[in-house]
Amino acid sequence: MSELSRLNMADFPTDLIRNFSIIAHIDHGKSTLADRYLTGTISVNHGSNKQVLDKLKVERERGITVKAQTASMVHDSRDKKILLNLIDTPGHVDFSYEVQRSLAACQGALLVVDASQGVQAQSISVFHVAKEKGLEIIPVLNKIDLPAARPDQVSAQMEATFGIDPSKIIHISAKRGIGIEAIIEAIIERVPPPKGDIHEPLAAFLFDSSYDRYRGVISLVNIKSGQLRKGDKIASCYTRKKYEVTEVGVMHPEQEPTDVLNAGQVGYISCNMKDSSEAHVGDTLYRVGEPVEALPGYAPSKAMVYAGVFPVDSNDFPKLEESIRRLTLTDRSVTIQRESSAALGQGMRLGFLGTLHMDVFRQRLEDEHNANVIITAPTVPYKVIYRDRTVFISNPTNFPDLADATSKVSEVQEPVVNASIIVPEEFLGEMMDLCYSRRAVELDHRYLDSSVSSSRVILTCQLPLSEIVTDFFSQLKSRSSGYASFDYEDAGYKSSSLSKMIFLLNSKPVDALALIVHRSAEHDVGRTWVKKLRDLIPRQLFEVPIQAAVGKRIIARETLSANRADVTAGLYGGHYERKLKHLENQKKSKQKMKRIGSCSRWEDSPLPRQFGISIAIQQQPKPVCLVSFAGVIEESHENAYTRQISMQRNAWSRDNKTQTTLIALHHHHRMSL
């Protein structure tokens, strides 16, 4: 490979440029393949595997790609130097928006499939996205060196699923470097060059951005036409603001300054853009005085899960808000809205594409911006149709009481998704049982291959989104012994029989404990909640009833017995009526306390503010269940689960010298305790 810094970028007209992306299911070897033939960082002799394109700390810790990365290289082919621009994409369904943005800047895509795992759910999803955008797809079968590899059987799966000719599938091993040259030659031969003319007015498509504390916003652009040089005056079609270009270059894979970016090339620009809100993904940049028609942008992402983010110290809110806005420069799928909580103060309500997306965003806030935050339990947005208006509600506290005739609610709808599960045939019954237990409808299945030894089935159904954001993924992996793969896409809203459940302590409602549950699960959820609250709430000097109510109906009840002093301890001998007199006086006093007293609630107790609305629970050797005001946590990603518990446990121990932990993360309406 040639060094880009030694070359003149003007030597690469559009016919010598190839822009492509790598798409695949998670853990099928995308990043390993990219590092192998782009950066040469994998040494077969020493066995090292340094993932250069996985630049974020969270990516290295978790072993997954969460951010699309761009890199360029020059390849010598038949006495010609070809400029190859690659975009490595994530494989998890929660980061599908990154894939869509990346494919918009490419003309081809490598579809990588693991030879040992075969075609999986996300493989099908990304294939159809690439087809819709008209990209040239090059099928690649990776990990053929593994003992469990089944190249012939997986090739037949790809032919049956995608309609791909098996003779065009390239067999490789990214780890050992087998077949890498064949991929590069296929990219040069099959992927069409980008269209564009350097003599036309400048039109640069902004598809990604990041923030540098010294240079401001760094934008990744795809030059559709014209040329862009250092010192050029450019303007934004979206904001109409003008900037001066201070640096242009390409990613190799780090930033390499160059003299010019020509039509068809992908690179970065720095233009003294200081305000993070000015960089809009999908924007068109043009030279001042030469306006152009704005290029088609991206369809906005639709948030699937909402959660509140609050600073530990209320004085840090301005810093947290700016950190979130800068972080969303690299993650445009996050929606932002200010929120205020009586317990936690000022914060932000963020919308995410999934629970893993939410947890990764939280970790990036901590790693990259040193933010100390609380993230409340995730909820899904419900559509409440009144007689005169329609409202979207994601906070259970704001959900109307449907039992109240004056609420004027005509209908309540919940978000649903079209889910697809690929699983070996022997686990089909378990998967169907899991889907039915989560209120699945329109269940259907078909076989992907007809192998007698290991046939696989794709199961499709429609599921409520609220059933997926709990422990669905962990149950899926558990019941299939880890063999099932899962993917879903938005299917709009569907009418549902939902109700608002509130909890009463000593006959007084606690609004922060409100839940939105399906009517079929009212009794199960209510009974489980009151039993758990009875164990968690500290005992009072008087008897406290704990009740779960839907409207005016009491669904479940538990009684928290009172702390009793031994008032007869000092009485020795004498008539038994002496003891009865003291016990009767104690009974009357407790009845009076119950009438005029109030239950000591956690937000009023001397807990540190950072754990505001959380409930204290005794620390076990390994926490089994964590409860927040919005529900029970059942975290499917164990490394994030353990890390968050450890962080909050240490903070709590430092402040209070006790072995108690508090947390507010994920909710679980089904309460699988």
XYZ file of C-alpha atoms in Angstrom:
673
model
C 0.000 0.000 0.000
C 1.198 3.495 -0.824
C 1.356 6.345 1.651
C -1.374 8.881 0.946
C 0.694 11.759 2.280
C 3.191 11.242 -0.545
C 0.552 11.309 -3.269
C -1.320 14.070 -4.977
C -5.041 13.489 -4.554
C -5.592 15.159 -7.913
C -4.093 12.013 -9.486
C -7.258 10.075 -8.640
C -10.119 10.845 -11.032
C -13.465 9.222 -10.374
C -12.700 6.126 -12.490
C -9.794 5.289 -10.134
C -11.899 5.548 -6.942
C -13.947 2.836 -5.235
C -16.211 3.662 -2.273
C -17.519 0.605 -0.447
C -18.723 -0.581 2.936
C -18.603 -3.814 4.939
C -21.951 -5.087 6.222
C -22.684 -8.201 8.265
C -24.291 -9.618 11.364
C -22.545 -8.901 14.651
C -19.339 -10.903 15.275
C -18.939 -12.125 11.694
C -15.505 -10.529 11.270
C -16.099 -7.104 9.678
C -13.529 -5.165 11.688
C -10.958 -7.966 11.471
C -11.318 -7.995 7.696
C -11.041 -4.195 7.487
C -7.884 -4.115 9.613
C -6.370 -6.985 7.666
C -6.344 -5.494 4.189
C -6.528 -1.787 4.977
C -4.132 -1.167 7.829
C -2.115 -4.382 7.977
C -2.244 -4.391 11.767
C -2.895 -8.136 12.170
C 0.318 -10.124 12.432
C -0.098 -13.841 11.726
C 3.325 -14.654 13.153
C 2.762 -13.022 16.509
C -0.971 -13.644 16.704
C -1.761 -10.057 17.634
C -5.166 -8.680 16.710
C -5.216 -4.930 17.221
C -8.520 -3.519 16.015
C -7.437 -0.112 14.735
C -10.824 0.836 13.282
C -12.543 0.168 16.615
C -11.279 3.438 18.070
C -13.699 3.946 20.939
C -12.964 2.595 24.385
C -16.417 1.055 24.608
C -15.772 -0.842 21.365
C -12.524 -2.333 22.639
C -14.053 -3.295 25.979
C -17.161 -4.931 24.548
C -15.626 -6.324 21.365
C -18.322 -4.844 19.118
C -18.448 -2.015 16.593
C -20.836 0.779 17.584
C -19.592 3.594 15.330
C -19.027 3.522 11.573
C -15.378 4.299 10.779
C -13.872 5.534 7.530
C -10.445 4.607 6.155
C -8.664 5.040 2.830
C -5.827 3.210 1.111
C -4.123 3.123 -2.282
C -3.812 -0.192 -4.095
C -1.553 -0.913 -7.058
C -3.545 -2.807 -9.686
C -2.301 -3.420 -13.233
C 0.095 -0.475 -13.190
C -2.655 1.799 -11.860
C -3.091 3.254 -8.408
C -6.653 2.789 -7.147
C -8.000 4.812 -4.194
C -10.148 2.589 -1.980
C -12.423 4.280 0.559
C -13.919 1.916 3.143
C -16.588 2.472 5.779
C -16.695 -0.204 8.498
C -20.221 -0.475 9.940
C -21.738 -1.901 13.158
C -23.528 -5.242 13.096
C -26.014 -4.914 15.964
C -29.621 -4.029 15.181
C -29.497 -1.096 17.630
C -27.001 0.677 15.338
C -28.806 0.155 12.036
C -28.947 3.921 11.481
C -25.133 3.969 11.249
C -25.348 1.359 8.500
C -27.924 3.319 6.514
C -25.858 6.528 6.670
C -22.689 4.718 5.641
C -24.280 3.023 2.635
C -25.481 6.392 1.317
C -21.832 7.371 0.699
C -20.896 4.119 -1.101
C -21.400 2.415 -4.441
C -20.703 -1.136 -3.257
C -20.817 -3.351 -0.178
C -19.102 -6.489 1.072
C -21.687 -8.838 2.595
C -19.704 -10.907 5.101
C -21.166 -14.161 6.445
C -19.567 -16.413 9.065
C -18.907 -19.881 7.609
C -19.579 -21.499 10.990
C -22.738 -19.574 11.959
C -24.324 -19.106 8.554
C -26.891 -16.519 7.509
C -28.342 -14.718 10.509
C -31.073 -12.171 11.120
C -29.021 -9.010 10.698
C -27.378 -10.455 7.568
C -30.792 -10.470 5.892
C -31.637 -6.982 7.155
C -28.466 -5.265 5.905
C -28.659 -7.115 2.581
C -32.085 -5.648 1.830
C -30.946 -2.151 2.892
C -28.007 -2.341 0.478
C -30.243 -3.660 -2.315
C -32.728 -0.820 -1.845
C -29.926 1.705 -2.267
C -28.803 0.051 -5.498
C -25.344 -0.972 -4.271
C -23.231 -3.672 -5.899
C -23.035 -6.490 -3.339
C -19.981 -8.747 -3.134
C -20.693 -11.869 -1.035
C -17.860 -12.994 1.250
C -17.677 -16.190 3.319
C -15.385 -15.580 6.309
C -13.761 -17.875 8.914
C -13.364 -20.835 6.567
C -10.356 -21.969 8.615
C -12.456 -22.820 11.680
C -13.043 -26.516 12.455
C -16.797 -25.850 12.640
C -16.891 -24.081 9.249
C -19.522 -25.327 6.778
C -18.704 -23.408 3.583
C -20.780 -25.545 1.193
C -23.863 -25.538 3.402
C -23.636 -21.802 4.149
C -23.128 -21.044 0.458
C -26.368 -22.917 -0.231
C -28.060 -20.828 2.464
C -26.857 -17.606 0.823
C -28.121 -18.808 -2.552
C -31.545 -19.697 -1.124
C -31.853 -16.535 0.990
C -30.257 -13.860 -1.206
C -30.364 -15.439 -4.672
C -26.566 -15.214 -4.931
C -24.623 -17.425 -7.331
C -22.345 -19.633 -5.165
C -19.568 -19.288 -7.734
C -19.377 -15.541 -6.978
C -18.923 -16.032 -3.231
C -15.336 -15.331 -2.107
C -14.035 -17.717 0.562
C -11.634 -16.060 3.002
C -10.146 -16.098 6.471
C -9.586 -12.522 7.648
C -7.610 -13.704 10.660
C -5.105 -15.721 8.589
C -5.118 -13.490 5.517
C -6.569 -16.106 3.162
C -8.318 -14.683 0.085
C -7.742 -10.985 0.887
C -6.271 -10.149 -2.528
C -9.280 -11.747 -4.208
C -11.570 -9.357 -2.317
C -9.595 -6.292 -3.375
C -9.617 -7.385 -7.018
C -13.374 -8.038 -6.817
C -13.931 -4.548 -5.402
C -11.963 -2.963 -8.246
C -13.741 -5.023 -10.916
C -17.327 -5.162 -9.610
C -17.925 -1.939 -7.656
C -18.746 0.935 -10.039
C -16.762 4.190 -9.677
C -18.571 7.211 -8.195
C -20.170 9.769 -10.458
C -19.035 13.387 -10.416
C -17.136 16.079 -12.319
C -14.419 18.279 -10.804
C -15.378 21.083 -13.196
C -18.894 21.388 -11.783
C -19.742 23.566 -8.731
C -18.763 22.106 -5.376
C -21.347 19.865 -3.675
C -20.145 18.032 -0.563
C -22.436 15.623 1.277
C -21.907 15.641 5.068
C -22.508 12.098 6.397
C -20.765 12.119 9.782
C -19.068 14.453 12.249
C -17.132 14.574 15.513
C -15.906 17.249 17.906
C -12.326 18.294 18.606
C -11.784 20.608 21.568
C -9.135 22.587 19.677
C -10.461 22.623 16.102
C -14.197 22.440 16.720
C -16.443 20.239 14.569
C -14.695 17.828 12.189
C -17.011 16.771 9.351
C -16.737 13.690 7.142
C -17.862 14.488 3.618
C -18.357 12.773 0.288
C -17.490 15.127 -2.568
C -20.267 14.675 -5.123
C -18.911 17.261 -7.568
C -16.242 19.957 -7.807
C -13.111 20.361 -5.673
C -12.496 21.402 -2.089
C -9.220 22.984 -0.949
C -7.824 24.560 2.169
C -8.844 28.230 2.353
C -12.077 27.821 0.371
C -15.144 29.684 1.585
C -18.066 27.298 1.966
C -21.668 27.576 3.134
C -24.314 25.193 4.471
C -27.576 24.585 2.645
C -29.269 23.850 5.989
C -28.134 26.756 8.164
C -26.934 29.173 5.413
C -23.908 29.940 7.595
C -20.506 30.517 6.008
C -17.158 28.994 6.991
C -13.531 29.004 5.891
C -11.914 25.616 5.338
C -8.786 25.341 7.510
C -7.884 21.712 6.714
C -8.876 18.928 4.339
C -7.680 15.351 4.300
C -8.491 11.657 4.307
C -8.690 8.988 7.014
C -5.776 6.510 6.820
C -7.216 5.418 9.241
C -6.180 8.468 11.281
C -6.475 11.954 9.812
C -3.965 12.614 7.003
C -4.042 16.206 5.635
C -4.019 16.571 1.848
C -4.042 19.481 -0.562
C -7.414 18.853 -2.159
C -10.486 16.613 -2.179
C -11.913 15.924 -5.629
C -15.253 14.661 -6.886
C -15.915 11.078 -5.818
C -13.504 11.151 -2.876
C -14.352 10.718 0.813
C -12.497 12.712 3.451
C -12.727 15.111 6.365
C -12.787 18.898 6.623
C -12.211 21.364 9.453
C -13.826 24.765 9.012
C -13.844 26.474 12.442
C -17.379 25.292 13.152
C -17.506 25.827 16.918
C -21.175 25.197 17.677
C -22.032 21.496 17.604
C -25.638 22.252 16.622
C -24.512 23.644 13.246
C -23.332 20.281 11.887
C -26.329 18.453 10.407
C -25.872 14.952 9.029
C -27.282 14.910 5.490
C -26.426 18.576 4.900
C -24.953 19.844 1.610
C -21.922 22.163 1.620
C -21.204 24.432 -1.348
C -18.726 27.140 -2.273
C -19.822 30.676 -1.405
C -21.171 32.411 -4.506
C -21.892 29.098 -6.274
C -25.101 27.775 -4.672
C -26.255 24.267 -5.589
C -29.420 22.276 -5.057
C -29.403 20.433 -1.742
C -28.675 16.730 -2.053
C -31.249 14.225 -0.742
C -30.559 13.756 2.961
C -31.385 10.965 5.391
C -34.745 9.939 6.683
C -34.732 10.859 10.380
C -34.298 7.965 12.770
C -37.222 6.969 14.973
C -36.445 6.490 18.653
C -37.634 3.155 20.011
C -36.664 3.555 23.689
C -36.675 6.669 25.904
C -34.771 7.317 29.119
C -34.000 10.307 31.327
C -30.378 11.364 31.876
C -29.621 13.486 34.949
C -26.356 14.795 36.397
C -25.277 13.578 39.814
C -24.706 17.197 40.840
C -27.463 19.562 39.679
C -24.856 22.284 39.092
C -23.319 20.137 36.341
C -26.404 20.267 34.109
C -25.016 22.883 31.618
C -21.857 20.800 31.239
C -23.886 17.608 30.783
C -26.123 19.236 28.176
C -23.126 20.382 26.123
C -21.489 16.952 26.459
C -24.625 15.255 25.172
C -24.887 17.638 22.216
C -21.242 17.047 21.288
C -21.629 13.297 21.598
C -24.676 13.326 19.346
C -22.419 14.728 16.618
C -21.151 11.172 16.221
C -24.526 9.545 16.925
C -27.322 11.341 15.106
C -29.918 8.695 15.921
C -30.289 10.043 19.489
C -33.162 12.476 20.065
C -32.844 15.151 22.772
C -35.426 16.930 24.901
C -35.130 18.726 28.225
C -36.823 17.173 31.229
C -37.338 18.127 34.852
C -37.783 15.768 37.797
C -38.828 16.649 41.332
C -36.345 14.124 42.704
C -33.444 14.533 40.277
C -33.798 18.114 39.095
C -32.994 19.301 35.581
C -32.012 16.690 33.008
C -32.454 15.477 29.442
C -34.863 12.936 27.998
C -33.122 10.994 25.256
C -34.512 8.652 22.629
C -32.487 5.605 21.560
C -32.812 2.792 19.025
C -32.565 0.100 21.703
C -31.363 -0.764 25.195
C -27.814 -1.631 24.064
C -27.666 1.701 22.233
C -28.727 3.443 25.451
C -26.112 1.671 27.565
C -23.327 2.358 25.048
C -24.288 6.044 24.961
C -24.146 6.168 28.759
C -20.690 4.575 28.783
C -19.427 6.971 26.101
C -20.622 9.921 28.189
C -18.533 8.635 31.075
C -15.462 7.636 29.039
C -15.230 10.551 26.613
C -16.693 13.437 28.624
C -16.068 12.382 32.243
C -19.769 12.750 32.971
C -21.242 11.267 36.137
C -24.873 10.623 35.292
C -27.998 8.753 36.317
C -30.022 7.047 33.600
C -33.598 6.199 34.504
C -35.448 3.095 33.389
C -36.182 2.896 29.642
C -39.750 3.236 28.419
C -41.433 3.117 25.025
C -43.647 5.879 23.590
C -47.394 5.216 23.681
C -49.928 6.959 21.478
C -52.933 8.237 23.419
C -55.790 9.347 21.174
C -58.176 11.799 22.807
C -61.395 13.016 21.251
C -59.769 16.244 20.134
C -56.037 15.484 19.944
C -53.315 12.829 19.873
C -50.496 12.734 22.418
C -47.337 10.600 22.637
C -46.432 9.636 26.208
C -43.203 7.927 27.259
C -43.360 8.715 30.991
C -45.773 6.450 32.936
C -46.489 9.284 35.374
C -48.202 11.252 32.577
C -50.292 8.314 31.360
C -54.047 8.994 31.805
C -56.266 6.929 34.052
C -58.435 5.068 31.537
C -60.903 4.085 34.247
C -61.786 7.755 34.689
C -64.741 8.633 32.446
C -63.662 12.278 32.323
C -60.303 11.483 30.692
C -61.863 11.685 27.167
C -59.499 8.995 25.862
C -60.785 7.299 22.717
C -57.984 4.794 22.176
C -54.503 3.848 23.373
C -51.930 2.414 20.968
C -48.544 0.860 21.673
C -45.553 0.564 19.291
C -45.071 -2.807 17.597
C -42.209 -4.276 15.583
C -41.848 -6.919 12.913
C -39.397 -9.394 14.436
C -37.408 -12.143 12.746
C -35.599 -14.915 14.593
C -33.243 -17.402 12.957
C -32.758 -20.518 15.060
C -31.881 -24.227 14.642
C -34.915 -26.438 14.168
C -34.576 -28.172 17.555
C -35.202 -24.840 19.344
C -38.239 -23.830 17.270
C -40.729 -24.869 19.954
C -38.931 -22.852 22.631
C -38.862 -19.769 20.406
C -42.559 -20.033 19.599
C -43.374 -20.398 23.290
C -41.246 -17.331 24.082
C -42.968 -15.264 21.386
C -46.459 -16.277 22.473
C -45.625 -15.415 26.084
C -44.729 -11.904 24.857
C -48.068 -11.357 23.084
C -46.770 -12.171 19.599
C -49.219 -12.257 16.671
C -48.982 -13.265 13.004
C -46.463 -15.978 13.843
C -44.977 -17.723 10.802
C -41.868 -19.722 9.959
C -39.997 -21.197 7.006
C -36.887 -23.294 6.576
C -33.684 -21.670 5.345
C -32.070 -24.946 4.312
C -33.057 -28.584 4.104
C -29.993 -30.176 5.631
C -30.926 -33.233 7.657
C -28.124 -32.639 10.165
C -28.745 -29.003 11.076
C -31.682 -27.325 9.366
C -32.435 -23.763 10.433
C -35.715 -21.906 10.609
C -36.562 -18.221 10.257
C -39.436 -17.280 12.557
C -41.332 -14.041 11.863
C -43.930 -12.381 14.071
C -45.238 -9.051 15.293
C -44.287 -8.125 18.857
C -45.052 -5.172 21.151
C -41.908 -3.088 21.571
C -42.396 -2.943 25.337
C -41.901 -6.723 25.475
C -38.549 -6.508 23.660
C -36.848 -3.770 25.686
C -37.009 -5.857 28.854
C -35.342 -9.268 29.063
C -36.420 -10.636 25.681
C -32.909 -10.853 24.245
C -31.477 -12.673 27.254
C -34.385 -15.123 27.239
C -33.877 -15.663 23.521
C -30.225 -16.592 23.999
C -30.945 -18.684 27.079
C -33.693 -20.793 25.508
C -31.715 -21.372 22.296
C -28.373 -22.094 24.010
C -26.975 -19.000 22.282
C -27.754 -20.150 18.715
C -30.660 -17.796 17.922
C -30.182 -14.431 16.205
C -32.717 -11.635 16.412
C -33.625 -8.619 14.295
C -36.596 -6.279 14.182
C -37.928 -3.235 12.372
C -40.549 -0.665 13.238
C -44.133 -1.603 12.333
C -45.958 1.478 13.603
C -48.621 1.524 16.315
C -51.387 -0.889 17.168
C -54.400 -0.570 19.459
C -53.873 -2.339 22.771
C -55.612 -2.847 26.110
C -53.266 -1.008 28.461
C -53.728 0.376 31.923
C -51.860 2.547 34.386
C -50.892 0.814 37.600
C -50.095 2.918 40.654
C -48.879 1.861 44.081
C -50.189 3.096 47.404
C -48.168 3.212 50.606
C -50.345 3.648 53.658
C -53.225 4.484 51.273
C -51.230 7.320 49.712
C -50.339 7.003 45.990
C -46.700 7.230 44.931
C -46.806 8.639 41.387
C -43.151 7.903 40.680
C -43.869 4.177 40.972
C -46.448 4.209 38.161
C -46.313 1.480 35.511
C -47.985 0.950 32.151
C -49.007 -2.690 31.878
C -51.149 -4.830 29.619
C -54.438 -5.887 31.186
C -53.558 -9.565 30.809
C -50.545 -9.076 33.104
C -52.110 -6.789 35.711
C -52.427 -9.332 38.520
C -49.027 -10.972 37.973
C -47.201 -7.654 37.876
C -49.142 -6.235 40.818
C -48.540 -9.242 43.075
C -44.837 -9.415 42.258
C -44.340 -5.692 42.796
C -46.023 -5.467 46.183
C -44.089 -8.509 47.434
C -40.822 -6.948 46.323
C -41.693 -3.559 47.811
C -42.557 -5.212 51.112
C -39.011 -6.619 51.256
C -37.349 -3.369 50.180
C -39.182 -0.665 52.115
C -37.868 -0.215 55.672
C -40.309 -1.066 58.451
C -42.060 1.804 60.243
C -43.338 2.207 63.785
C -46.810 1.430 62.497
C -48.317 -1.076 60.087
C -48.080 0.000 56.422
C -50.332 -1.508 53.718
C -48.712 -1.722 50.261
C -51.290 -1.855 47.464
C -51.232 -2.052 43.674
C -54.195 -0.336 42.052
C -55.560 0.041 38.521
C -58.044 2.861 38.559
C -60.116 2.276 41.688
C -59.511 -1.478 41.744
C -56.967 -2.903 44.176
C -55.072 -5.624 42.312
C -52.744 -6.851 45.049
C -51.825 -6.075 48.634
C -49.084 -6.839 51.116
C -48.759 -5.526 54.675
C -45.513 -4.243 56.110
C -45.605 -5.148 59.780
C -44.677 -2.527 62.351
C -41.556 -2.298 64.426
C -42.608 -3.070 67.967
C -40.817 -2.228 71.170
C -40.991 -4.747 74.002
C -43.021 -2.603 76.415
C -43.338 -5.458 78.898
C -39.612 -6.083 79.255
C -39.396 -4.261 82.598
C -42.378 -6.028 84.159
C -41.567 -8.949 86.422
C -44.213 -10.843 88.285
C -47.600 -9.430 89.167
C -50.935 -9.951 87.518
C -51.058 -10.527 83.753
C -53.399 -7.530 83.404
C -50.407 -5.264 84.034
C -48.855 -6.494 80.766
C -52.169 -6.254 78.905
C -52.499 -2.642 79.980
C -49.105 -1.728 78.486
C -49.809 -3.679 75.294
C -53.211 -1.997 74.919
C -51.659 1.447 75.295
C -49.061 0.552 72.649
C -51.800 -0.639 70.291
C -53.744 2.624 70.637
C -50.615 4.678 70.044
C -49.797 2.806 66.842
C -53.342 3.265 65.570
C -52.998 6.987 66.132
C -49.603 7.012 64.382
C -51.115 5.200 61.400
C -53.837 7.851 61.091
C -51.563 10.872 61.234
C -48.197 9.402 60.212
C -46.670 9.004 56.758
C -44.485 6.262 55.395
C -40.806 7.223 55.405
C -40.102 7.399 51.684
C -36.704 6.994 50.138
C -36.652 10.408 48.506
C -37.150 11.937 51.964
C -34.569 9.754 53.651
C -30.940 10.874 54.068
C -29.782 9.240 50.842
C -27.319 11.002 48.553
C -29.090 12.993 45.865
C -27.460 11.111 43.002
C -29.665 8.108 43.670
C -32.820 10.243 43.826
C -35.754 8.082 42.876
C -34.083 4.723 43.296
C -34.941 2.223 45.980
C -32.232 0.988 48.316
C -31.608 -2.723 48.423
C -29.166 -4.753 50.409
C -26.031 -5.661 48.472
C -25.753 -9.397 47.782
C -22.526 -11.194 46.682
C -24.007 -11.025 43.161
C -27.101 -8.827 42.814
C -30.059 -10.824 41.620
C -32.557 -8.033 41.049
C -32.379 -4.268 41.072
C -35.500 -2.147 41.400
C -36.042 1.428 40.304
C -39.167 3.565 40.333
C -39.846 2.604 36.742
C -39.433 -1.140 37.095
C -37.213 -4.110 37.695
C -33.882 -4.361 35.954
C -33.067 -7.448 33.963
C -29.955 -6.411 32.020
C -29.164 -8.596 29.034
C -25.645 -7.288 28.501
C -23.734 -8.689 31.468
C -20.556 -6.672 31.089
C -22.459 -3.379 31.192
C -24.606 -4.749 34.019
C -21.616 -5.668 36.176
C -19.734 -2.474 35.392
C -22.654 -0.208 36.292
C -23.297 -2.056 39.547
C -19.638 -1.819 40.531
C -19.467 1.905 39.759
C -22.588 2.773 41.726
C -21.668 0.461 44.624
C -18.293 2.187 45.009
C -19.849 5.647 44.932
C -22.436 4.654 47.525
C -19.836 3.064 49.810
C -17.602 6.137 49.657
C -20.429 8.450 50.658
C -22.188 6.343 53.249
C -19.785 3.586 54.379
C -22.436 0.937 53.826
C -22.941 -2.091 51.616
C -26.075 -0.844 49.903
C -26.419 -0.117 46.213
C -28.864 1.923 44.211
C -29.443 2.050 40.512
C -31.974 3.289 37.964
C -31.523 1.667 34.598
C -33.752 -0.867 32.935
C -37.326 -1.783 33.667
C -39.043 -5.128 33.489
C -42.830 -5.115 33.555
C -43.036 -8.906 33.468
C -40.969 -9.121 36.648
C -38.976 -12.296 35.982
C -37.519 -12.462 39.458
